mmCIF file of C-alpha atoms in Angstrom:
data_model
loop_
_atom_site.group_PDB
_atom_site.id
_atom_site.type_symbol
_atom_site.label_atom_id
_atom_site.label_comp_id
_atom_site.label_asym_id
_atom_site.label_seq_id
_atom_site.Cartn_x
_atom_site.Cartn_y
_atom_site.Cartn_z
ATOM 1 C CA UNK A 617 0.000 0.000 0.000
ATOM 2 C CA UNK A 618 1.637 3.037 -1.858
ATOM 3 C CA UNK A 619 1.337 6.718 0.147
ATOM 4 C CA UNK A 620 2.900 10.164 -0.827
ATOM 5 C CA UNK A 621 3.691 10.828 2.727
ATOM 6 C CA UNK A 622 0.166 11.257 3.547
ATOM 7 C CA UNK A 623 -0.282 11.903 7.368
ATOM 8 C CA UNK A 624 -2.853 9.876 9.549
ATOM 9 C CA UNK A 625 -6.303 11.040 9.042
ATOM 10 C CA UNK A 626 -5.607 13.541 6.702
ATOM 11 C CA UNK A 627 -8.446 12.696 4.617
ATOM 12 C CA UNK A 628 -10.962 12.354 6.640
ATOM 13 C CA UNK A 629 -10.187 15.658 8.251
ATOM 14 C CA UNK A 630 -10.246 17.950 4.918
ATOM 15 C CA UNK A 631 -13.319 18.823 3.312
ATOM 16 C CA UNK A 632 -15.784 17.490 1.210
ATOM 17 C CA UNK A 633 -16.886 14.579 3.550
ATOM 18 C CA UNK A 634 -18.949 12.062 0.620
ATOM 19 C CA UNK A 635 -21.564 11.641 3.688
ATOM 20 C CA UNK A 636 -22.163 15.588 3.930
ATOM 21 C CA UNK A 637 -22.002 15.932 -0.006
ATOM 22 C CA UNK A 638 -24.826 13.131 0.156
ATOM 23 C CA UNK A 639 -27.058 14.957 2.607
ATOM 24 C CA UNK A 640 -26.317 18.530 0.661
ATOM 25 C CA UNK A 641 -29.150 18.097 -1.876
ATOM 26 C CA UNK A 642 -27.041 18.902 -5.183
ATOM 27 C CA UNK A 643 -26.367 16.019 -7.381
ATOM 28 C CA UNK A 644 -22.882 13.817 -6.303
ATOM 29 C CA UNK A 645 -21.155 12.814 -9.208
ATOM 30 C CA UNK A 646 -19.289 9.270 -8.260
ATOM 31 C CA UNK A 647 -16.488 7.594 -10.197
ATOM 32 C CA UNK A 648 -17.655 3.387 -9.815
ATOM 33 C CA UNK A 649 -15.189 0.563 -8.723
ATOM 34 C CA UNK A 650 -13.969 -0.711 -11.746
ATOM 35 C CA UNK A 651 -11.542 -3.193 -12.396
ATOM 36 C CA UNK A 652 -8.319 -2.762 -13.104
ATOM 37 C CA UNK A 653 -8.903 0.833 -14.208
ATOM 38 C CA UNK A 654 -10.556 3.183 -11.322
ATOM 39 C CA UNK A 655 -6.596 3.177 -9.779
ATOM 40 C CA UNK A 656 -4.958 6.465 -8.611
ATOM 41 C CA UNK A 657 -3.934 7.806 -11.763
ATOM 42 C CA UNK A 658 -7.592 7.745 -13.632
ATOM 43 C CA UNK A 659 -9.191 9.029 -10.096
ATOM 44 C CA UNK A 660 -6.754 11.872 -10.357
ATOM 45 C CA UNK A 661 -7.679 12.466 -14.049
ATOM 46 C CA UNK A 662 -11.507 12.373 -13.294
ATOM 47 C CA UNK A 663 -11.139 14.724 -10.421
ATOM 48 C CA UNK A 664 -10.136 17.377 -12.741
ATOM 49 C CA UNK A 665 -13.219 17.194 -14.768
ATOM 50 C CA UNK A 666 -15.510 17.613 -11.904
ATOM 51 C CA UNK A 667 -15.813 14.310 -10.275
ATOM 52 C CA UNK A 668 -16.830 14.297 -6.966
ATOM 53 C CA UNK A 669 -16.153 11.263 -5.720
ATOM 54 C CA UNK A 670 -14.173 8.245 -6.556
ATOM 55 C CA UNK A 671 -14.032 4.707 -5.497
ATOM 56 C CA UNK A 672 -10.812 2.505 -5.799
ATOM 57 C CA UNK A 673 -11.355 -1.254 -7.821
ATOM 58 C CA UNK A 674 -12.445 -4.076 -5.936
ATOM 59 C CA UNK A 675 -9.983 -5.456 -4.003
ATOM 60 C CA UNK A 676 -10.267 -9.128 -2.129
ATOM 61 C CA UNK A 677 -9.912 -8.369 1.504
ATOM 62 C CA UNK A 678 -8.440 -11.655 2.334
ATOM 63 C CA UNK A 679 -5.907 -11.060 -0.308
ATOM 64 C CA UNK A 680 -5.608 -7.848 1.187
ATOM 65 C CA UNK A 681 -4.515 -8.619 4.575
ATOM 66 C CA UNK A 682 -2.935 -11.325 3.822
ATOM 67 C CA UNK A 683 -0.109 -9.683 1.932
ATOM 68 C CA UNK A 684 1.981 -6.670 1.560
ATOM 69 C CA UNK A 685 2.677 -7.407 -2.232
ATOM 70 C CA UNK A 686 -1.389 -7.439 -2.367
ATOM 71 C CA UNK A 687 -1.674 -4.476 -0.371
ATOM 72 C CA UNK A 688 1.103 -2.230 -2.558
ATOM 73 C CA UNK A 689 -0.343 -3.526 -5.629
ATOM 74 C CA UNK A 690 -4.005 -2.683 -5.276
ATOM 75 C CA UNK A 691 -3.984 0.263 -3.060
ATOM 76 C CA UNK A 692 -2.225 3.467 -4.365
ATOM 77 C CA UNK A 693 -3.012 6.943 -2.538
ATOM 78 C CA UNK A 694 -1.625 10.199 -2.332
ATOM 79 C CA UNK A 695 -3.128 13.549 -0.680
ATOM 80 C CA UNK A 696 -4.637 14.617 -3.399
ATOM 81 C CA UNK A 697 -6.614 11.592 -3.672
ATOM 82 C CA UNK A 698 -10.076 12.957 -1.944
ATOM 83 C CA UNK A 699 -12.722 11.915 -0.774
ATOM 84 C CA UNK A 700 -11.774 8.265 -1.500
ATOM 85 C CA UNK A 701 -13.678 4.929 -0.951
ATOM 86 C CA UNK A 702 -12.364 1.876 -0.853
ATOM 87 C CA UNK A 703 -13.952 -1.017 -2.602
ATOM 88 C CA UNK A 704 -13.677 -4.559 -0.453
ATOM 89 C CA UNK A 705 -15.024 -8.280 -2.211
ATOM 90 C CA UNK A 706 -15.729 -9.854 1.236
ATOM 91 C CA UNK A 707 -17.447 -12.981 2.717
ATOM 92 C CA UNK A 708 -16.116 -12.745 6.566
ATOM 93 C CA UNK A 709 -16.797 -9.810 9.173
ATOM 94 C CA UNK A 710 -13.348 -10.161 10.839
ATOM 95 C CA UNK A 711 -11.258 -10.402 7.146
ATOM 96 C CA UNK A 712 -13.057 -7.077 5.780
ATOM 97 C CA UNK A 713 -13.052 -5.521 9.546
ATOM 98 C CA UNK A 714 -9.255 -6.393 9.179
ATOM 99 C CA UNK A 715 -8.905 -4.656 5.935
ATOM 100 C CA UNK A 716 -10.811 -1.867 6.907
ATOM 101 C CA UNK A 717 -8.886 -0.955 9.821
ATOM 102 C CA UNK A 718 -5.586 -1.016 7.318
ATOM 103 C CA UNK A 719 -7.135 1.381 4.620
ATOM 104 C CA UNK A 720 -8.766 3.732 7.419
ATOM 105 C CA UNK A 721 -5.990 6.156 7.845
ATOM 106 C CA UNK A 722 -5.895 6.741 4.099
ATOM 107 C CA UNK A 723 -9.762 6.789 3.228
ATOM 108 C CA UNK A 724 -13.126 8.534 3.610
ATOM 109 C CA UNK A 725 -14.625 4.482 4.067
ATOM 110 C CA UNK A 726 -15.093 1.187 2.437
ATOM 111 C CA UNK A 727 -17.959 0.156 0.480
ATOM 112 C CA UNK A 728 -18.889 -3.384 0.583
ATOM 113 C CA UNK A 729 -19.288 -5.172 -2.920
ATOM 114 C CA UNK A 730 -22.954 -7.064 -3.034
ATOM 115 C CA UNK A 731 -23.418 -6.621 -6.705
ATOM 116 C CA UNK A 732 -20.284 -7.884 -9.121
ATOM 117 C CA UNK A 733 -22.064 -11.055 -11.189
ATOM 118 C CA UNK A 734 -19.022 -12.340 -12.454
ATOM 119 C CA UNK A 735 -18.973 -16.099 -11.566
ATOM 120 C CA UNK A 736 -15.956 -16.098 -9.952
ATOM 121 C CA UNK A 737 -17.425 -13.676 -7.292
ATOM 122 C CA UNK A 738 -20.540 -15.572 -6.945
ATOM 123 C CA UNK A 739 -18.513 -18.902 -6.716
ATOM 124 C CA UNK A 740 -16.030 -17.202 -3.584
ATOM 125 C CA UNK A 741 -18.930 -16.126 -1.563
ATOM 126 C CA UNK A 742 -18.638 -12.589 -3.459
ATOM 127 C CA UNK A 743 -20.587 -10.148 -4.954
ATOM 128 C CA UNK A 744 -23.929 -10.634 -6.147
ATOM 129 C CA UNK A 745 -24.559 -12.940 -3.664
ATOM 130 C CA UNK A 746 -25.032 -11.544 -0.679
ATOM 131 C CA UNK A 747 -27.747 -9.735 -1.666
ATOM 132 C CA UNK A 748 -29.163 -13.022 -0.887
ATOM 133 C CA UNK A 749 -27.462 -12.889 2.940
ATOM 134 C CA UNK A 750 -28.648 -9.415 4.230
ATOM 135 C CA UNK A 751 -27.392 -11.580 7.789
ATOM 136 C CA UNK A 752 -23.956 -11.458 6.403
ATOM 137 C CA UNK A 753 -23.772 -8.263 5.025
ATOM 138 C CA UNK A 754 -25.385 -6.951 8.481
ATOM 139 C CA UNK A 755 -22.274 -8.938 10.430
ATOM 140 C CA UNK A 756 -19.977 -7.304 8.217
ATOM 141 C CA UNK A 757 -21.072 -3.843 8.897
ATOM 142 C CA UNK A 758 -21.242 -4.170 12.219
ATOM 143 C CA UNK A 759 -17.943 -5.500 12.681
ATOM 144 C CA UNK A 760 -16.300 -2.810 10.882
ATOM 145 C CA UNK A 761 -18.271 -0.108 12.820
ATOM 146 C CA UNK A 762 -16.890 -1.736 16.254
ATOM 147 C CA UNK A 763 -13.041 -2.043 15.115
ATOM 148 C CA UNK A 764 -12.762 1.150 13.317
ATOM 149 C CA UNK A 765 -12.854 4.047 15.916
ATOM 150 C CA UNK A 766 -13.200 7.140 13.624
ATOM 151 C CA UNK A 767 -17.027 7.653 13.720
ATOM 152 C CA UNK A 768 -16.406 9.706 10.597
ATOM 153 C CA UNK A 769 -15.055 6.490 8.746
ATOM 154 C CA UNK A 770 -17.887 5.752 6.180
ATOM 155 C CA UNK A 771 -19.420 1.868 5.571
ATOM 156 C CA UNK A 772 -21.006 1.916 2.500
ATOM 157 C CA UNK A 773 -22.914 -1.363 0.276
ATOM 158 C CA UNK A 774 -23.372 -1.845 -3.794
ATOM 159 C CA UNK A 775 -25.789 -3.781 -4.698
ATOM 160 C CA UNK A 776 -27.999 -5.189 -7.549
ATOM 161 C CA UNK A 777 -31.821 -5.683 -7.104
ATOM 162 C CA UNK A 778 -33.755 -8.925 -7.360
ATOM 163 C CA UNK A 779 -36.197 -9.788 -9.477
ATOM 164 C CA UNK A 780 -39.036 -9.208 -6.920
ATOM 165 C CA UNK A 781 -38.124 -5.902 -5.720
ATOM 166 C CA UNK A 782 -39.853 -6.436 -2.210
ATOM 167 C CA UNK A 783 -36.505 -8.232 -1.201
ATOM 168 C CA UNK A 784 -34.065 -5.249 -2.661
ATOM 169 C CA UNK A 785 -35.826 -2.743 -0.621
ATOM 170 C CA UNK A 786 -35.619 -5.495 2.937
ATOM 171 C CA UNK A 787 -32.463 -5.895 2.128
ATOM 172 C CA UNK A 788 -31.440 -2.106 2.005
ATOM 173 C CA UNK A 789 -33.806 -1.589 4.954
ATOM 174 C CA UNK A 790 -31.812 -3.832 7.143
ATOM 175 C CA UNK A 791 -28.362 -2.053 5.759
ATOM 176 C CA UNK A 792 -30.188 1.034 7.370
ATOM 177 C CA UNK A 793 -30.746 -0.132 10.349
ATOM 178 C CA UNK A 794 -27.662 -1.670 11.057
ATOM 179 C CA UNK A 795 -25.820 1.384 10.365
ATOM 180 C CA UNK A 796 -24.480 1.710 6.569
ATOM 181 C CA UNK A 797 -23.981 5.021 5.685
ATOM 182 C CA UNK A 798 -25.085 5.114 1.842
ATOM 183 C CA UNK A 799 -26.086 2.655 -0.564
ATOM 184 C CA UNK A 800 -25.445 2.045 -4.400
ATOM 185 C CA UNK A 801 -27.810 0.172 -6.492
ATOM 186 C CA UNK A 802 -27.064 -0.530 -9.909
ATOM 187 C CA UNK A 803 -30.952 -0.779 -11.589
ATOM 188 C CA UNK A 804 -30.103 -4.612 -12.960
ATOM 189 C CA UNK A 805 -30.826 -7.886 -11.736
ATOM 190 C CA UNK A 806 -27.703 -10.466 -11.096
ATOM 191 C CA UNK A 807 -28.730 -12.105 -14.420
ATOM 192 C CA UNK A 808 -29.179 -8.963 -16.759
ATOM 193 C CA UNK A 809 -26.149 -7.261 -18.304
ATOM 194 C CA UNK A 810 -27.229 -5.010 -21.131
ATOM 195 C CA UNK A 811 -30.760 -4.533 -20.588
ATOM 196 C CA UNK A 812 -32.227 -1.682 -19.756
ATOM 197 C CA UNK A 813 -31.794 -0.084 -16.195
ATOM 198 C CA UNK A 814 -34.711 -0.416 -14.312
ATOM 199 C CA UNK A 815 -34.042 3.275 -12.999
ATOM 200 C CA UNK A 816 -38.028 2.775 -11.731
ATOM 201 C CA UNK A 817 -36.899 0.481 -9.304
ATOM 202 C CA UNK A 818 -34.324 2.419 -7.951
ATOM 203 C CA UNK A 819 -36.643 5.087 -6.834
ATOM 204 C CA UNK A 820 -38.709 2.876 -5.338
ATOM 205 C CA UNK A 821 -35.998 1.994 -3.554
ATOM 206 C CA UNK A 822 -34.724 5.567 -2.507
ATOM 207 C CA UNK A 823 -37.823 5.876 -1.603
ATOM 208 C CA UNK A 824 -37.798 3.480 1.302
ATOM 209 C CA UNK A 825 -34.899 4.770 2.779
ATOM 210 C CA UNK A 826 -33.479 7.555 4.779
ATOM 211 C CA UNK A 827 -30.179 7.560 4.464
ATOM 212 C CA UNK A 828 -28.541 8.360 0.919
ATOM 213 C CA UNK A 829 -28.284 6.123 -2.022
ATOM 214 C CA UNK A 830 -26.436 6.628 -5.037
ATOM 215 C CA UNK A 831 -27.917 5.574 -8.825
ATOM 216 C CA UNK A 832 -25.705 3.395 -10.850
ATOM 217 C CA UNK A 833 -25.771 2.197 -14.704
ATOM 218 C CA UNK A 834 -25.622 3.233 -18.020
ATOM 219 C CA UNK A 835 -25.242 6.682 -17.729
ATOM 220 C CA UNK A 836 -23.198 8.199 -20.451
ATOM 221 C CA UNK A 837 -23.509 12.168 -19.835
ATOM 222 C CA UNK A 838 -23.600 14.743 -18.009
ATOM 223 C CA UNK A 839 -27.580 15.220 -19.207
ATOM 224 C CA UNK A 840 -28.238 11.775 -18.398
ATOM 225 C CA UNK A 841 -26.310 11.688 -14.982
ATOM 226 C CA UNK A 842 -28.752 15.053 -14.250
ATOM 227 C CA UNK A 843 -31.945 13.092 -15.442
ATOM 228 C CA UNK A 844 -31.724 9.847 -13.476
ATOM 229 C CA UNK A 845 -30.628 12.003 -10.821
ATOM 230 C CA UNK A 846 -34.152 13.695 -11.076
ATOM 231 C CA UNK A 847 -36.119 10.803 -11.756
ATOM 232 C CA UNK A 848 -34.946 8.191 -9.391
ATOM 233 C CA UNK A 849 -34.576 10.890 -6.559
ATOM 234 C CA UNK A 850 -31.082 9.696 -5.267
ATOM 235 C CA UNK A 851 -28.357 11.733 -3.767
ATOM 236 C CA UNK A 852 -25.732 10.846 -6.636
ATOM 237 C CA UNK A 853 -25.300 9.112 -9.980
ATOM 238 C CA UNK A 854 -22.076 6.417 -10.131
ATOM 239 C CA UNK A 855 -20.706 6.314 -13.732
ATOM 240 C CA UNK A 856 -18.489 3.383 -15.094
ATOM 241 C CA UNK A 857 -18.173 2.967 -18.782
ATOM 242 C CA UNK A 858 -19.496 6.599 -19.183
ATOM 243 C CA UNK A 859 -16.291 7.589 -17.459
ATOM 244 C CA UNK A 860 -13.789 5.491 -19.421
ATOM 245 C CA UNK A 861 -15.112 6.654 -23.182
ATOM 246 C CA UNK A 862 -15.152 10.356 -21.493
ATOM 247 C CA UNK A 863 -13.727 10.673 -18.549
ATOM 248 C CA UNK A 864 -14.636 14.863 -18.469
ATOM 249 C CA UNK A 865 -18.132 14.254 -18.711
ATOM 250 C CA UNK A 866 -19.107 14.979 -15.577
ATOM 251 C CA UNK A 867 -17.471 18.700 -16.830
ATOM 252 C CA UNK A 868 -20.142 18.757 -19.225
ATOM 253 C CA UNK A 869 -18.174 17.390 -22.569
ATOM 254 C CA UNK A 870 -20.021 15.422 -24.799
ATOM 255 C CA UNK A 871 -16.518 13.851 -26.177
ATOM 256 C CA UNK A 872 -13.224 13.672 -24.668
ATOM 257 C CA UNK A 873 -11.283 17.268 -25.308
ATOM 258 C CA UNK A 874 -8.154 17.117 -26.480
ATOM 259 C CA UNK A 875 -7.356 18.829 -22.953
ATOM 260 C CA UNK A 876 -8.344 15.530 -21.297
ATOM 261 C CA UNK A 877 -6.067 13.663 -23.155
ATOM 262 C CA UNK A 878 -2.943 15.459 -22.569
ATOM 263 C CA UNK A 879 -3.934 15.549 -19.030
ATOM 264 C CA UNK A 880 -3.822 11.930 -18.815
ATOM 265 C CA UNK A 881 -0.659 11.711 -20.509
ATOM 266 C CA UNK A 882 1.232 13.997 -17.864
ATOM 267 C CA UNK A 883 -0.862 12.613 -15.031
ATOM 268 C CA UNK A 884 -0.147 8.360 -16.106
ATOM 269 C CA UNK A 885 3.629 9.385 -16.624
ATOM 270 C CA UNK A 886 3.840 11.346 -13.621
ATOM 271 C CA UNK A 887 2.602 8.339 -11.700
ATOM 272 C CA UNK A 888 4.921 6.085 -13.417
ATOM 273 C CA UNK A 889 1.227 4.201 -15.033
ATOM 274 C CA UNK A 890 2.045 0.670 -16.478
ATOM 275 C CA UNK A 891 1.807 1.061 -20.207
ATOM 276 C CA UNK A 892 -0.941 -1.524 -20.680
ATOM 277 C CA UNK A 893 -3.028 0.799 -18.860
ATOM 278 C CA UNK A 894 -2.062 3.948 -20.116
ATOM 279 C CA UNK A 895 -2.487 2.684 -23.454
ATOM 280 C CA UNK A 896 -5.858 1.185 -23.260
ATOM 281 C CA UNK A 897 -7.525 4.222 -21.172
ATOM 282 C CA UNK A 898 -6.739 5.951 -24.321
ATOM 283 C CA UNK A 899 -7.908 3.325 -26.659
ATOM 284 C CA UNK A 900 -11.462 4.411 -24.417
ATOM 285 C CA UNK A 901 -10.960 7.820 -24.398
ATOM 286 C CA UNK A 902 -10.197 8.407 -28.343
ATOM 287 C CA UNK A 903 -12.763 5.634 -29.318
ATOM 288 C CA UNK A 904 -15.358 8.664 -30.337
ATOM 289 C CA UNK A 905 -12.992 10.957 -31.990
ATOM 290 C CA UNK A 906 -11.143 8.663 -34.045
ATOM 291 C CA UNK A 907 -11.708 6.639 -37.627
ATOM 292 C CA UNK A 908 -11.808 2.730 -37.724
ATOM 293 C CA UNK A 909 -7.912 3.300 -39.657
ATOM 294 C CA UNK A 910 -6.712 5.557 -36.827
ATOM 295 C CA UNK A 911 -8.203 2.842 -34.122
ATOM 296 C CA UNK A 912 -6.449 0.322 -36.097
ATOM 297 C CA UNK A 913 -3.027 1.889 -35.832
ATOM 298 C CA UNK A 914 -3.071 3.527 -32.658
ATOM 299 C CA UNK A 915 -4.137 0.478 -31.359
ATOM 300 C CA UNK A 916 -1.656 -1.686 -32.462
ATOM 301 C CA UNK A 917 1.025 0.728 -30.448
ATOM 302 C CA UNK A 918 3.336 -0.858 -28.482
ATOM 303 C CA UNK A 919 4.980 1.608 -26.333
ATOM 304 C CA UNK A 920 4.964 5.295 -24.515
ATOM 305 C CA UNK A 921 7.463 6.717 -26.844
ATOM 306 C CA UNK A 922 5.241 5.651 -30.037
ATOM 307 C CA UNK A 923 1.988 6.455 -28.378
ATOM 308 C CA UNK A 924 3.447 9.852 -27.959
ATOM 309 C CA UNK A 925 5.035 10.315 -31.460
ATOM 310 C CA UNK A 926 1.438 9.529 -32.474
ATOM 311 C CA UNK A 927 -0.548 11.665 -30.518
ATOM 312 C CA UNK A 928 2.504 14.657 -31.414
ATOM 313 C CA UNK A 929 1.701 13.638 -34.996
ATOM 314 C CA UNK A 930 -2.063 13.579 -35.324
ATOM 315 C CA UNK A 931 -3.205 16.126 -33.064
ATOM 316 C CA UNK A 932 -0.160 18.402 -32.322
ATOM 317 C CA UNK A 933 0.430 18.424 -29.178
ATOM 318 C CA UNK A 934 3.887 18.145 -27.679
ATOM 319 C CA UNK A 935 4.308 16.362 -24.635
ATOM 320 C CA UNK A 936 8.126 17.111 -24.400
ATOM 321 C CA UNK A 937 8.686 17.812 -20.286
#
């Protein structure tokens, strides 16, 4: 686990706590837990396009605490990484209690995944699952509240809903009561993957509860983040794939700017990014401005030094330090 120096607390103590933002009444704009790409560097690029709030990938907390190779690997920080939530796959109230305790000086909370469908997940106990074990996810939450002393600390749940909605909204009334903070709900069912968001459900759901809950799936603008925020009544829209194609949307851009790009550029080298990541954020980012030739080629890149040649070339930017 990777800090600039970051002093004890610090985060929690600066502004912009994601629980007051949640209770303000203006529309939270959330980056989701996604995997392998919601790391430090793309947080840090979202931020500057008026993301409010970002979540780190899932990470297995048994992994988690289990090693310090885990722990550097998957959790990167620095100061100017705020607010920040961290993302646990869990099955065990003492292993994500554990974790949570670890990750506390350096974030705003941890959010509990109940929603990833991928089998794996399911298979481990993971995910999707334990929308099915509100008894779990209520042993987990409570555990973390009693090891973790800083009342400020927040304990957060993503879910899916079911396909009879009367169990979504006793699950998430349960999360209330045993103290979670906010929840996510992602309008599809464990089975569905590119139907339609039931965004209907998710106000149904909102409505139900009293503490916040954020709106999640298929939101791809600015516009759209504002509308589901207005139907479904939430406190904040979560964007995933939105984010990756554009990551300045919540800024209002309809397309990634050219601006957007370079900042990614300074901000992945800067961070010393791998260059399979750096290379495929862009592959997302210029998917909209660029022909099926140019994907081709720019694709087919193999390293910084000719992704920046390229960029130099076709757009005219120089990236020289």
């Amino acid at each position: 686990m990777k800090s600039d120096c970051m002093q004890t607390t610090t985060c929690q103590e600066r502004k912009n706590d994601p629980i007051e933002m949640l209770h303000s009444g203006q529309l939270v704009k959330v980056c989701a837990p996604m995997v392998r790409y919601s790391k430090l560097a793309f947080r840090t690029l979202v931020r500057k396009y008026s993301c409010d709030l970002c979540y780190t990938p899932m990470i297995v907390a048994a992994d988690f605490i289990r090693s310090i190779k885990a722990r550097d690997s998957e959790f990167t920080t620095n100061q100017g990484d705020c607010p920040l939530i961290v993302q646990f796959a869990a099955n065990d109230a003492r292993i994500l209690s554990d974790a949570a305790r670890i990750v506390c000086p350096y974030a705003n909370g941890i959010d509990i995944n109940c929603g990833c469908p991928q089998r794996w997940a399911l298979a481990e106990g993971y995910g999707a699952c334990l929308i099915n074990n509100p008894e779990l996810v209520r042993d987990m939450v409570k555990q973390v509240r009693n090891q973790v002393e800083n009342p400020r600390f927040s304990v957060s749940i993503k879910i899916r809903i079911h396909d009879d909605l009367t169990r979504t909204v006793d699950l998430c009334r349960k999360a209330e009561a045993t103290g979670v903070s906010w929840i996510t709900v992602h309008g599809r069912t464990v089975e569905e993957r590119h139907q339609p968001v039931h965004y209907e459900a998710i106000k149904i759901i909102k409505e139900n509860m009293s503490i916040p809950v954020i709106a999640n799936g298929d939101i791809r603008s600015l516009k759209e983040a504002e509308n589901v925020w207005h139907i479904t009544g939430t406190d904040g829209v979560m964007v995933a794939r939105g984010l990756l194609a554009n990551p300045a949307i919540f800024a209002g851009y309809e397309e990634t700017p050219l601006k957007c790009i370079w900042d990614w550029v300074d901000i992945a080298l800067e961070l010393g990014t791998p260059y399979m990541c750096f290379h495929q954020h862009l592959m997302y980012m210029m998917e909209k401005i660029t022909s099926r030739q140019e994907k081709r080629i720019f694709n087919a890149l193999s390293s910084t030094s000719a992704v920046l040649d390229y960029l130099t070339d076709h757009y005219g930017i120089d990236w020289t330090p």
